[in-house]
Short mmCIF file of C-alpha atoms and ligand atoms in Angstrom, two decimals:
data_model
loop_
_atom_site.label_atom_id
_atom_site.label_comp_id
_atom_site.label_asym_id
_atom_site.label_seq_id
_atom_site.Cartn_x
_atom_site.Cartn_y
_atom_site.Cartn_z
CA UNK L 1 121.32 150.57 63.87
CA UNK L 2 121.38 153.78 65.88
CA UNK L 3 118.02 155.47 65.73
CA UNK L 4 116.76 158.70 67.25
CA UNK L 5 112.97 158.95 67.17
CA UNK L 6 111.20 162.22 67.72
CA UNK L 7 107.54 163.18 68.09
CA UNK L 8 105.18 165.35 70.07
CA UNK L 9 103.66 162.42 72.02
CA UNK L 10 104.88 159.35 73.86
CA UNK L 11 102.84 157.40 76.33
CA UNK L 12 102.98 157.71 79.38
CA UNK L 13 104.56 161.19 79.13
CA UNK L 14 102.19 162.81 76.64
CA UNK L 15 99.30 161.30 74.73
CA UNK L 16 96.13 162.43 73.00
CA UNK L 17 95.70 159.39 70.73
CA UNK L 18 97.45 156.58 68.93
CA UNK L 19 100.60 158.58 68.15
CA UNK L 20 101.48 158.36 71.83
CA UNK L 21 100.86 154.60 71.82
CA UNK L 22 103.18 154.10 68.85
CA UNK L 23 106.01 156.14 70.39
CA UNK L 24 105.65 154.07 73.54
CA UNK L 25 105.83 150.75 71.71
CA UNK L 26 107.95 151.13 68.58
CA UNK L 27 111.19 152.32 70.27
CA UNK L 28 111.01 149.47 72.78
CA UNK L 29 110.31 146.93 70.03
CA UNK L 30 113.31 148.24 68.07
CA UNK L 31 115.51 148.13 71.17
CA UNK L 32 114.41 144.54 71.79
CA UNK L 33 115.83 143.70 68.36
CA UNK L 34 119.22 145.05 69.42
CA UNK L 35 119.09 148.55 67.92
CA UNK L 36 120.29 151.59 69.84
CA UNK L 37 117.22 153.75 70.32
CA UNK L 38 116.37 157.01 72.03
CA UNK L 39 113.47 159.44 71.78
CA UNK L 40 113.27 163.25 71.91
CA UNK L 41 110.10 164.90 73.23
CA UNK L 42 109.16 168.42 74.29
CA UNK L 43 109.42 168.88 78.05
CA UNK L 44 105.72 169.45 78.72
CA UNK L 45 104.26 170.51 82.05
CA UNK L 46 104.83 167.87 84.71
CA UNK L 47 107.65 166.06 82.90
CA UNK L 48 110.46 167.98 84.59
CA UNK L 49 109.56 166.29 87.87
CA UNK L 50 110.26 162.89 86.27
CA UNK L 51 113.55 163.89 84.62
CA UNK L 52 117.02 165.22 85.39
CA UNK L 53 118.92 168.12 83.84
CA UNK L 54 121.82 166.90 81.67
CA UNK L 55 123.40 170.33 81.95
CA UNK L 56 123.54 170.53 78.16
CA UNK L 57 122.21 173.77 76.74
CA UNK L 58 121.74 174.43 73.07
CA UNK L 59 121.02 177.63 71.20
CA UNK L 60 118.19 177.70 68.71
CA UNK L 61 117.74 180.46 66.15
CA UNK L 62 114.06 181.12 65.58
CA UNK L 63 113.48 184.05 63.25
CA UNK L 64 115.33 187.00 64.74
CA UNK L 65 115.65 185.48 68.20
CA UNK L 66 118.32 183.18 69.57
CA UNK L 67 116.77 181.09 72.34
CA UNK L 68 118.33 178.58 74.63
CA UNK L 69 116.97 175.08 75.20
CA UNK L 70 117.89 172.90 78.14
CA UNK L 71 118.21 169.18 77.54
CA UNK L 72 116.71 167.02 80.25
CA UNK L 73 116.73 163.27 80.34
CA UNK L 74 114.80 160.34 81.79
CA UNK L 75 114.16 156.66 81.22
CA UNK L 76 110.71 155.58 80.05
CA UNK L 77 108.99 152.79 81.99
CA UNK L 78 109.85 150.47 79.09
CA UNK L 79 113.56 151.25 79.49
CA UNK L 80 113.95 153.59 76.50
CA UNK L 81 116.15 156.67 76.94
CA UNK L 82 114.18 159.90 76.50
CA UNK L 83 115.58 163.38 75.95
CA UNK L 84 113.35 166.32 76.78
CA UNK L 85 113.73 169.73 75.18
CA UNK L 86 112.92 172.21 77.89
CA UNK L 87 111.83 175.74 77.28
CA UNK L 88 108.98 176.59 79.60
CA UNK L 89 107.56 179.53 77.65
CA UNK L 90 106.68 177.00 74.90
CA UNK L 91 105.93 173.74 76.67
CA UNK L 92 104.99 174.38 80.29
CA UNK L 93 101.33 174.89 79.41
CA UNK L 94 98.01 173.27 80.31
CA UNK L 95 97.87 171.23 77.07
CA UNK L 96 100.11 169.80 74.35
CA UNK L 97 98.60 171.61 71.36
CA UNK L 98 96.02 173.88 72.90
CA UNK L 99 93.69 174.53 75.80
CA UNK L 100 89.92 174.84 76.20
CA UNK L 101 89.20 173.52 72.73
CA UNK L 102 91.47 176.01 70.95
CA UNK L 103 94.94 175.52 69.45
CA UNK L 104 97.73 177.66 70.86
CA UNK L 105 98.28 180.57 68.46
CA UNK L 106 102.05 179.97 68.36
CA UNK L 107 102.06 176.26 67.47
CA UNK L 108 104.16 176.93 64.36
CA UNK L 109 106.79 178.61 66.49
CA UNK L 110 106.65 175.96 69.23
CA UNK L 111 107.21 173.01 66.92
CA UNK L 112 109.66 174.73 64.57
CA UNK L 113 111.65 175.54 67.69
CA UNK L 114 111.36 171.94 68.88
CA UNK L 115 112.42 170.50 65.50
CA UNK L 116 115.46 172.76 65.41
CA UNK L 117 116.40 171.74 68.94
CA UNK L 118 116.10 168.07 67.93
CA UNK L 119 118.55 168.59 65.08
CA UNK L 120 121.00 170.45 67.35
CA UNK L 121 120.72 167.72 69.95
CA UNK L 122 121.28 164.98 67.34
CA UNK L 123 124.58 166.62 66.47
CA UNK L 124 125.74 166.29 70.07
CA UNK L 125 124.59 162.77 70.96
CA UNK L 126 127.45 160.24 71.19
CA UNK L 127 127.60 157.82 69.57
CA UNK L 128 125.72 159.75 66.89
CA UNK L 129 122.45 158.45 65.49
CA UNK L 130 122.49 157.14 61.94
CA UNK L 131 118.79 157.73 61.45
CA UNK L 132 116.42 160.37 62.74
CA UNK L 133 112.86 159.12 62.57
CA UNK L 134 110.32 161.95 62.78
CA UNK L 135 106.56 161.54 63.22
CA UNK L 136 103.76 163.76 61.93
CA UNK L 137 103.84 167.50 61.22
CA UNK L 138 105.18 168.54 64.61
CA UNK L 139 108.61 167.14 63.75
CA UNK L 140 108.35 167.14 59.94
CA UNK L 141 110.76 170.07 59.65
CA UNK L 142 113.59 167.84 60.90
CA UNK L 143 114.25 166.14 57.52
CA UNK L 144 114.22 169.56 55.84
CA UNK L 145 116.79 170.97 58.26
CA UNK L 146 118.99 167.88 58.02
CA UNK L 147 119.10 168.12 54.23
CA UNK L 148 119.56 171.88 54.11
CA UNK L 149 122.49 171.72 56.52
CA UNK L 150 123.90 168.57 54.89
CA UNK L 151 124.09 166.79 58.22
CA UNK L 152 125.29 163.19 58.25
CA UNK L 153 121.94 161.62 59.16
CA UNK L 154 119.40 159.72 57.13
CA UNK L 155 115.81 160.66 57.89
CA UNK L 156 112.48 158.84 57.94
CA UNK L 157 109.09 160.50 58.37
CA UNK L 158 106.00 158.61 59.48
CA UNK L 159 102.60 160.02 58.63
CA UNK L 160 100.08 158.99 61.25
CA UNK L 161 97.40 161.26 59.88
CA UNK L 162 97.65 163.25 56.66
CA UNK L 163 94.75 165.47 57.70
CA UNK L 164 97.03 167.25 60.18
CA UNK L 165 99.72 169.00 58.15
CA UNK L 166 101.07 171.83 60.23
CA UNK L 167 99.72 174.36 57.74
CA UNK L 168 100.41 177.92 58.90
CA UNK L 169 100.41 181.45 57.60
CA UNK L 170 103.18 182.06 55.07
CA UNK L 171 104.72 184.69 57.38
CA UNK L 172 105.68 181.90 59.75
CA UNK L 173 108.22 180.72 57.17
CA UNK L 174 110.55 183.35 58.67
CA UNK L 175 110.71 181.26 61.84
CA UNK L 176 112.42 178.43 59.95
CA UNK L 177 115.40 180.62 58.96
CA UNK L 178 115.60 178.54 55.78
CA UNK L 179 116.91 180.21 52.60
CA UNK L 180 114.14 181.98 50.67
CA UNK L 181 114.03 179.42 47.86
CA UNK L 182 112.61 176.88 50.33
CA UNK L 183 109.36 178.83 50.30
CA UNK L 184 108.30 177.36 46.97
CA UNK L 185 106.95 174.26 45.26
CA UNK L 186 110.19 172.39 45.94
CA UNK L 187 110.17 173.36 49.60
CA UNK L 188 107.88 173.92 52.55
CA UNK L 189 105.37 176.15 50.76
CA UNK L 190 101.96 174.88 49.71
CA UNK L 191 99.39 177.22 48.17
CA UNK L 192 101.00 180.25 49.76
CA UNK L 193 101.15 178.74 53.21
CA UNK L 194 103.87 177.14 55.26
CA UNK L 195 103.14 173.39 55.22
CA UNK L 196 105.51 171.49 57.47
CA UNK L 197 104.31 167.99 56.58
CA UNK L 198 104.67 168.65 52.89
CA UNK L 199 108.23 169.87 53.42
CA UNK L 200 109.06 166.79 55.45
CA UNK L 201 107.70 164.52 52.75
CA UNK L 202 109.89 166.14 50.11
CA UNK L 203 113.11 165.99 52.10
CA UNK L 204 112.85 162.77 54.13
CA UNK L 205 114.85 159.86 52.76
CA UNK L 206 111.89 157.58 53.43
CA UNK L 207 108.24 158.09 54.25
CA UNK L 208 106.11 155.55 56.02
CA UNK L 209 102.50 155.50 57.02
CA UNK L 210 100.65 153.27 59.43
CA UNK L 211 98.89 150.81 57.13
CA UNK L 212 99.42 149.64 53.60
CA UNK L 213 95.89 150.52 52.61
CA UNK L 214 96.15 154.07 53.94
CA UNK L 215 99.38 154.50 51.95
CA UNK L 216 97.27 153.92 48.83
CA UNK L 217 94.22 155.89 49.97
CA UNK L 218 96.24 159.06 50.51
CA UNK L 219 97.31 158.98 46.87
CA UNK L 220 93.70 159.67 45.84
CA UNK L 221 92.06 163.12 45.70
CA UNK L 222 89.21 161.82 47.86
CA UNK L 223 91.47 160.95 50.76
CA UNK L 224 94.65 162.90 50.17
CA UNK L 225 93.60 165.92 52.26
CA UNK L 226 94.76 168.16 49.42
CA UNK L 227 98.26 166.66 49.44
CA UNK L 228 97.52 163.62 47.25
CA UNK L 229 99.57 164.94 44.32
CA UNK L 230 102.56 165.39 46.63
CA UNK L 231 102.05 161.88 48.02
CA UNK L 232 101.92 160.45 44.50
CA UNK L 233 105.11 162.29 43.56
CA UNK L 234 106.86 160.81 46.58
CA UNK L 235 105.26 157.36 46.32
CA UNK L 236 108.59 155.78 45.31
CA UNK L 237 109.84 156.25 48.88
CA UNK L 238 106.53 155.59 50.69
CA UNK L 239 105.89 152.36 52.61
CA UNK L 240 102.77 151.35 54.54
CA UNK L 241 103.55 149.46 57.74
CA UNK L 242 100.63 148.44 59.93
CA UNK L 243 101.14 149.45 63.56
CA UNK L 244 101.23 146.85 66.26
CA UNK L 245 99.54 146.62 69.64
CA UNK L 246 101.68 146.52 72.74
CA UNK L 247 100.36 143.36 74.39
CA UNK L 248 102.36 144.04 77.55
CA UNK L 249 99.79 146.80 78.16
CA UNK L 250 96.80 145.52 76.18
CA UNK L 251 96.18 141.94 77.22
CA UNK L 252 93.08 140.87 79.21
CA UNK L 253 94.97 137.88 80.63
CA UNK L 254 97.48 140.11 82.44
CA UNK L 255 95.76 143.52 82.66
CA UNK L 256 95.96 144.60 86.30
CA UNK L 257 93.52 147.45 85.69
CA UNK L 258 90.65 144.95 85.36
CA UNK L 259 88.56 143.60 88.23
CA UNK L 260 88.99 140.11 86.73
CA UNK L 261 91.21 138.80 83.98
CA UNK L 262 90.22 136.53 81.10
CA UNK L 263 91.51 134.76 78.01
CA UNK L 264 90.05 132.86 75.03
CA UNK L 265 90.00 129.67 77.11
CA UNK L 266 88.61 131.30 80.25
CA UNK L 267 85.98 133.86 79.32
CA UNK L 268 84.18 134.09 82.68
CA UNK L 269 86.19 137.14 83.76
CA UNK L 270 84.78 139.13 80.86
CA UNK L 271 81.27 138.89 82.36
CA UNK L 272 82.60 140.32 85.61
CA UNK L 273 84.23 143.17 83.69
CA UNK L 274 80.93 143.82 81.91
CA UNK L 275 79.02 144.18 85.18
CA UNK L 276 81.83 146.29 86.64
CA UNK L 277 81.75 148.58 83.61
CA UNK L 278 77.98 149.08 83.82
CA UNK L 279 78.23 149.78 87.54
CA UNK L 280 81.15 152.19 87.07
CA UNK L 281 79.12 154.12 84.50
CA UNK L 282 75.89 154.11 86.50
CA UNK L 283 74.04 152.03 83.90
CA UNK L 284 71.26 149.52 84.54
CA UNK L 285 72.84 146.06 84.92
CA UNK L 286 72.37 142.91 82.83
CA UNK L 287 70.90 144.07 79.52
CA UNK L 288 69.59 141.41 77.12
CA UNK L 289 71.34 143.06 74.18
CA UNK L 290 74.98 144.03 73.71
CA UNK L 291 76.98 146.68 75.52
CA UNK L 292 78.31 148.93 72.75
CA UNK L 293 81.28 151.19 73.34
CA UNK L 294 83.51 153.89 71.90
CA UNK L 295 86.85 155.15 73.21
CA UNK L 296 88.00 157.91 70.90
CA UNK L 297 89.00 161.45 70.23
CA UNK L 298 85.75 163.19 69.27
CA UNK L 299 86.96 164.55 65.95
CA UNK L 300 85.22 164.69 62.59
CA UNK L 301 87.47 161.83 61.39
CA UNK L 302 85.90 159.44 63.87
CA UNK L 303 82.43 159.37 62.28
CA UNK L 304 80.45 160.42 65.35
CA UNK L 305 78.12 162.15 62.87
CA UNK L 306 77.15 158.70 61.52
CA UNK L 307 76.17 157.49 64.96
CA UNK L 308 74.28 160.53 66.26
CA UNK L 309 71.18 160.03 64.09
CA UNK L 310 71.00 156.38 65.22
CA UNK L 311 71.20 156.92 68.97
CA UNK L 312 67.46 156.96 69.67
CA UNK L 313 66.88 153.89 67.50
CA UNK L 314 69.79 152.02 69.07
CA UNK L 315 68.80 152.84 72.64
CA UNK L 316 65.13 152.03 72.21
CA UNK L 317 66.20 148.42 72.75
CA UNK L 318 67.55 146.80 75.90
CA UNK L 319 71.19 147.55 75.02
CA UNK L 320 73.83 149.77 76.65
CA UNK L 321 76.20 152.33 75.19
CA UNK L 322 79.35 153.75 76.80
CA UNK L 323 81.30 156.52 75.11
CA UNK L 324 84.60 157.78 76.51
CA UNK L 325 86.11 160.68 74.63
CA UNK L 326 86.77 164.36 74.36
CA UNK L 327 87.24 166.77 71.51
CA UNK L 328 84.87 168.79 69.37
CA UNK L 329 82.52 170.68 71.75
CA UNK L 330 79.58 170.18 69.34
CA UNK L 331 79.84 166.37 69.58
CA UNK L 332 80.41 166.58 73.32
CA UNK L 333 77.21 168.58 73.72
CA UNK L 334 75.07 166.27 71.58
CA UNK L 335 76.36 163.14 73.29
CA UNK L 336 75.84 164.69 76.70
CA UNK L 337 72.22 165.59 75.89
CA UNK L 338 71.51 162.12 74.43
CA UNK L 339 73.02 160.47 77.50
CA UNK L 340 70.57 162.41 79.70
CA UNK L 341 67.69 161.38 77.44
CA UNK L 342 68.71 157.72 77.76
CA UNK L 343 69.88 157.68 81.37
CA UNK L 344 70.47 154.11 82.54
CA UNK L 345 71.26 152.94 79.03
CA UNK L 346 73.82 155.41 77.72
CA UNK L 347 76.79 156.85 79.61
CA UNK L 348 79.02 159.54 78.14
CA UNK L 349 82.31 160.20 79.91
CA UNK L 350 84.02 163.33 78.68
CA UNK L 351 87.57 162.86 79.88
CA UNK L 352 90.92 161.25 79.14
CA UNK L 353 90.79 158.19 81.38
CA UNK L 354 93.29 155.39 80.86
CA UNK L 355 91.88 153.09 83.53
CA UNK L 356 88.28 153.44 82.37
CA UNK L 357 89.41 152.82 78.79
CA UNK L 358 90.78 149.40 79.78
CA UNK L 359 87.54 148.53 81.59
CA UNK L 360 85.58 149.55 78.48
CA UNK L 361 87.67 147.43 76.10
CA UNK L 362 87.22 144.53 78.51
CA UNK L 363 83.60 144.96 79.59
CA UNK L 364 81.87 145.88 76.33
CA UNK L 365 80.53 143.37 73.82
CA UNK L 366 80.93 145.40 70.64
CA UNK L 367 83.16 148.36 69.80
CA UNK L 368 81.97 151.02 67.35
CA UNK L 369 84.53 152.53 64.95
CA UNK L 370 82.56 154.43 62.29
CA UNK L 371 85.62 156.51 61.24
CA UNK L 372 85.38 158.26 57.87
CA UNK L 373 89.07 157.50 57.47
CA UNK L 374 91.49 155.72 59.74
CA UNK L 375 95.22 155.52 59.02
CA UNK L 376 95.62 152.55 61.35
CA UNK L 377 93.13 152.48 64.23
CA UNK L 378 94.78 150.98 67.28
CA UNK L 379 91.48 150.81 69.15
CA UNK L 380 90.42 148.05 66.71
CA UNK L 381 93.46 145.96 67.67
CA UNK L 382 92.83 146.52 71.38
CA UNK L 383 89.13 145.68 71.20
CA UNK L 384 89.85 142.45 69.29
CA UNK L 385 92.32 141.36 71.95
CA UNK L 386 89.66 141.89 74.63
CA UNK L 387 87.02 139.94 72.69
CA UNK L 388 84.98 143.08 72.06
CA UNK L 389 83.92 142.70 68.46
CA UNK L 390 84.48 145.76 66.29
CA UNK L 391 81.74 147.28 64.15
CA UNK L 392 83.73 149.43 61.78
CA UNK L 393 83.85 151.32 58.52
CA UNK L 394 86.00 149.36 56.07
CA UNK L 395 88.68 152.01 55.62
CA UNK L 396 92.45 152.37 56.08
CA UNK L 397 94.00 150.23 58.76
CA UNK L 398 90.59 149.05 59.95
CA UNK L 399 90.16 147.15 56.70
CA UNK L 400 93.51 145.45 57.24
CA UNK L 401 92.89 144.63 60.89
CA UNK L 402 89.26 143.54 60.96
CA UNK L 403 87.96 140.59 59.02
CA UNK L 404 84.22 140.72 58.35
CA UNK L 405 82.26 137.85 59.87
CA UNK L 406 81.11 135.32 57.30
CA UNK L 407 78.76 132.76 58.87
CA UNK L 408 78.78 130.52 55.77
CA UNK L 409 82.35 129.42 56.43
CA UNK L 410 82.73 130.62 60.04
CA UNK L 411 85.50 133.10 59.27
CA UNK L 412 86.10 136.63 60.47
CA UNK L 413 85.66 138.39 63.77
CA UNK L 414 84.01 141.75 63.21
CA UNK L 415 81.30 143.65 61.35
CA UNK L 416 82.39 145.91 58.52
CA UNK L 417 80.30 148.40 56.59
CA UNK L 418 81.40 149.93 53.34
CA UNK L 419 79.45 153.18 52.85
CA UNK L 420 80.04 155.98 55.30
CA UNK L 421 76.33 156.45 56.00
CA UNK L 422 74.21 156.02 59.12
CA UNK L 423 72.13 153.35 57.32
CA UNK L 424 75.19 151.24 56.49
CA UNK L 425 76.38 151.56 60.08
CA UNK L 426 72.92 150.58 61.27
CA UNK L 427 72.95 147.43 59.11
CA UNK L 428 76.26 146.39 60.69
CA UNK L 429 74.84 147.04 64.18
CA UNK L 430 71.79 144.90 63.35
CA UNK L 431 74.03 142.08 62.16
CA UNK L 432 76.06 142.20 65.36
CA UNK L 433 72.90 142.18 67.48
CA UNK L 434 71.57 139.16 65.63
CA UNK L 435 74.68 137.07 66.31
CA UNK L 436 74.95 138.34 69.86
CA UNK L 437 71.56 136.74 70.53
CA UNK L 438 73.17 133.34 69.88
CA UNK L 439 75.75 132.99 72.70
CA UNK L 440 77.72 129.96 71.36
CA UNK L 441 78.12 131.67 67.99
CA UNK L 442 79.14 134.97 69.62
CA UNK L 443 81.65 133.22 71.87
CA UNK L 444 83.23 131.51 68.88
CA UNK L 445 83.60 134.94 67.29
CA UNK L 446 85.10 136.36 70.48
CA UNK L 447 87.67 133.58 70.68
CA UNK L 448 88.70 134.13 67.08
CA UNK L 449 89.03 137.86 67.69
CA UNK L 450 91.12 137.36 70.82
CA UNK L 451 93.51 135.03 69.02
CA UNK L 452 94.42 137.61 66.35
CA UNK L 453 98.05 138.64 66.63
CA UNK L 454 98.98 142.25 65.87
CA UNK L 455 102.11 142.34 67.99
CA UNK L 456 104.84 144.86 67.24
CA UNK L 457 107.26 142.04 66.51
CA UNK L 458 105.45 141.78 63.18
CA UNK L 459 105.71 145.48 62.38
CA UNK L 460 109.34 146.00 63.32
CA UNK L 461 110.90 144.13 60.35
CA UNK L 462 109.07 146.60 58.09
CA UNK L 463 110.83 149.52 59.79
CA UNK L 464 114.16 147.69 59.77
CA UNK L 465 113.85 147.23 56.02
CA UNK L 466 113.10 150.93 55.54
CA UNK L 467 116.03 152.00 57.73
CA UNK L 468 118.41 149.54 56.04
CA UNK L 469 117.22 150.75 52.66
CA UNK L 470 118.05 154.40 53.35
CA UNK L 471 121.39 153.46 54.92
CA UNK L 472 122.18 151.50 51.77
CA UNK L 473 122.45 148.22 53.64
CA UNK L 474 120.86 144.87 52.90
P1 ADP N 501 93.77 158.07 66.96
O1 ADP N 501 95.23 157.94 67.08
O2 ADP N 501 93.32 158.58 65.64
O3 ADP N 501 93.16 158.82 68.07
P2 ADP N 501 93.74 155.16 67.49
O4 ADP N 501 92.58 154.23 67.57
O5 ADP N 501 94.89 154.71 66.69
O6 ADP N 501 93.15 156.57 67.00
O7 ADP N 501 94.32 155.42 68.94
C1 ADP N 501 93.56 156.03 69.93
C2 ADP N 501 94.15 155.72 71.27
O8 ADP N 501 93.78 156.72 72.20
C3 ADP N 501 93.64 154.40 71.82
O9 ADP N 501 94.64 153.85 72.65
C4 ADP N 501 92.47 154.86 72.67
O10 ADP N 501 92.16 153.92 73.68
C5 ADP N 501 93.02 156.14 73.25
N1 ADP N 501 92.01 157.12 73.67
C6 ADP N 501 91.30 157.96 72.88
N2 ADP N 501 90.48 158.74 73.62
C7 ADP N 501 90.67 158.37 74.90
C8 ADP N 501 90.11 158.79 76.16
N3 ADP N 501 89.20 159.75 76.21
N4 ADP N 501 90.56 158.18 77.29
C9 ADP N 501 91.49 157.20 77.23
N5 ADP N 501 92.04 156.77 76.09
C10 ADP N 501 91.65 157.34 74.94
C1 GLC N 502 96.71 158.60 64.05
C2 GLC N 502 95.60 157.89 63.29
C3 GLC N 502 95.31 156.49 63.81
C4 GLC N 502 96.60 155.72 64.07
C5 GLC N 502 97.49 156.52 65.00
C6 GLC N 502 98.79 155.83 65.30
O1 GLC N 502 96.25 159.26 65.17
O2 GLC N 502 94.41 158.65 63.31
O3 GLC N 502 94.53 155.78 62.87
O4 GLC N 502 96.32 154.46 64.62
O5 GLC N 502 97.80 157.77 64.41
O6 GLC N 502 99.55 155.58 64.16
#
């Protein structure tokens, strides 16, 4: 099949979270199965230097303005062909969605422009794509435009996070240049506002989301972020496909970012990584208790509010805590203050740091994922692979990925809690600490965790079935 994927992130070009990981891995996994795959991204700051100008220029109508876009091109490290839509006034900026904690005020315009450019580009690519696969609100207008213009493509839309919808002031509808009737219940309007994700859901030929459980959760008022009725209406074309982990990048046996490598049969290297992590973070070496860790965007979704009231209790013991993340300034401030209060035991690193993230997955003993909701949760897959046992809220993809430890029949490899409360999280932490104190038992758990297989090869047939379905093929 010929597939054009488009999104606002793709590792290593642009990444704030798991969306970037998926756009790195999925196209390559599809290509490995023999499909013809390329990706379209905005040409963000710094990408021009890695790309070449194709010479192709396309005109994009955005409201009353007709603006040119240049199409640049490069090859991703994994061999996938990437097209970049270049217009510096929109994308040559110090961030992808915003700067200094605030969204850019013209994000509607930037991503409507980008989506239109993607559609124009798709019309010029030879051989033409059969399927355009859009991801999240930033590209959700693509299926709407394809249908409105009756273009010969089938479209799929993947929802990585229903909480982000691309909901903008109704006036921004003018930027779409769609006929007026599209600003209504059967179009891109939602409660008087322009809602790009809602429009994409209505017009895409297929919708997928990143775990089966999340596909059901978002059909409930409690977890539908206001769009649950729309999701239910479109449920006939919705499929949940659990993401994979790219084990070419996330594998402690081959990870060159680590001071020492390790595997289920040779765990010694993990101890070295643990000491290296504590040293790198300026923490007191060799604690008796576990090294806990978090690598995450610091957003409300991630349940930092469940952890904050527990910090003093947790750190009263001889344990360590490392948190790497950036996001909401209120969480950043509280974590920073707590890390000063517990110097030597708690390190907070407020940055985006790929190398440190690998050392954390490798060097920690337990990984905290108290997310209120989690569509998939790639960090759970990565921590399992590195033998860092997850302590997680049983929600969304986490519930599919992590099996709760049951000592009666020696099954499972993590610690789940079911109520999103600090007390429930605390109980799971206590359980983990108890088993950590028994090294042979903990090592057996680690080995089981490391042997889990969430490779993309398992996820790809799900996408192939969706694509084949909308193309009317078996
Ligand atoms: P989400 O996509 O909701 O952020 P996931 O767990 O699916 O959650 O993916 C998050 C990805 O982003 C993981 O690969 C994680 O390691 C990475 N990540 C998040 N914050 C940071 C950071 N500050 N530095 C490095 N990597 C980070
Ligand atoms: C979103 C979700 C996360 C998921 C990622 C990749 O950012 O929050 O759970 O793993 O997308 O699909």
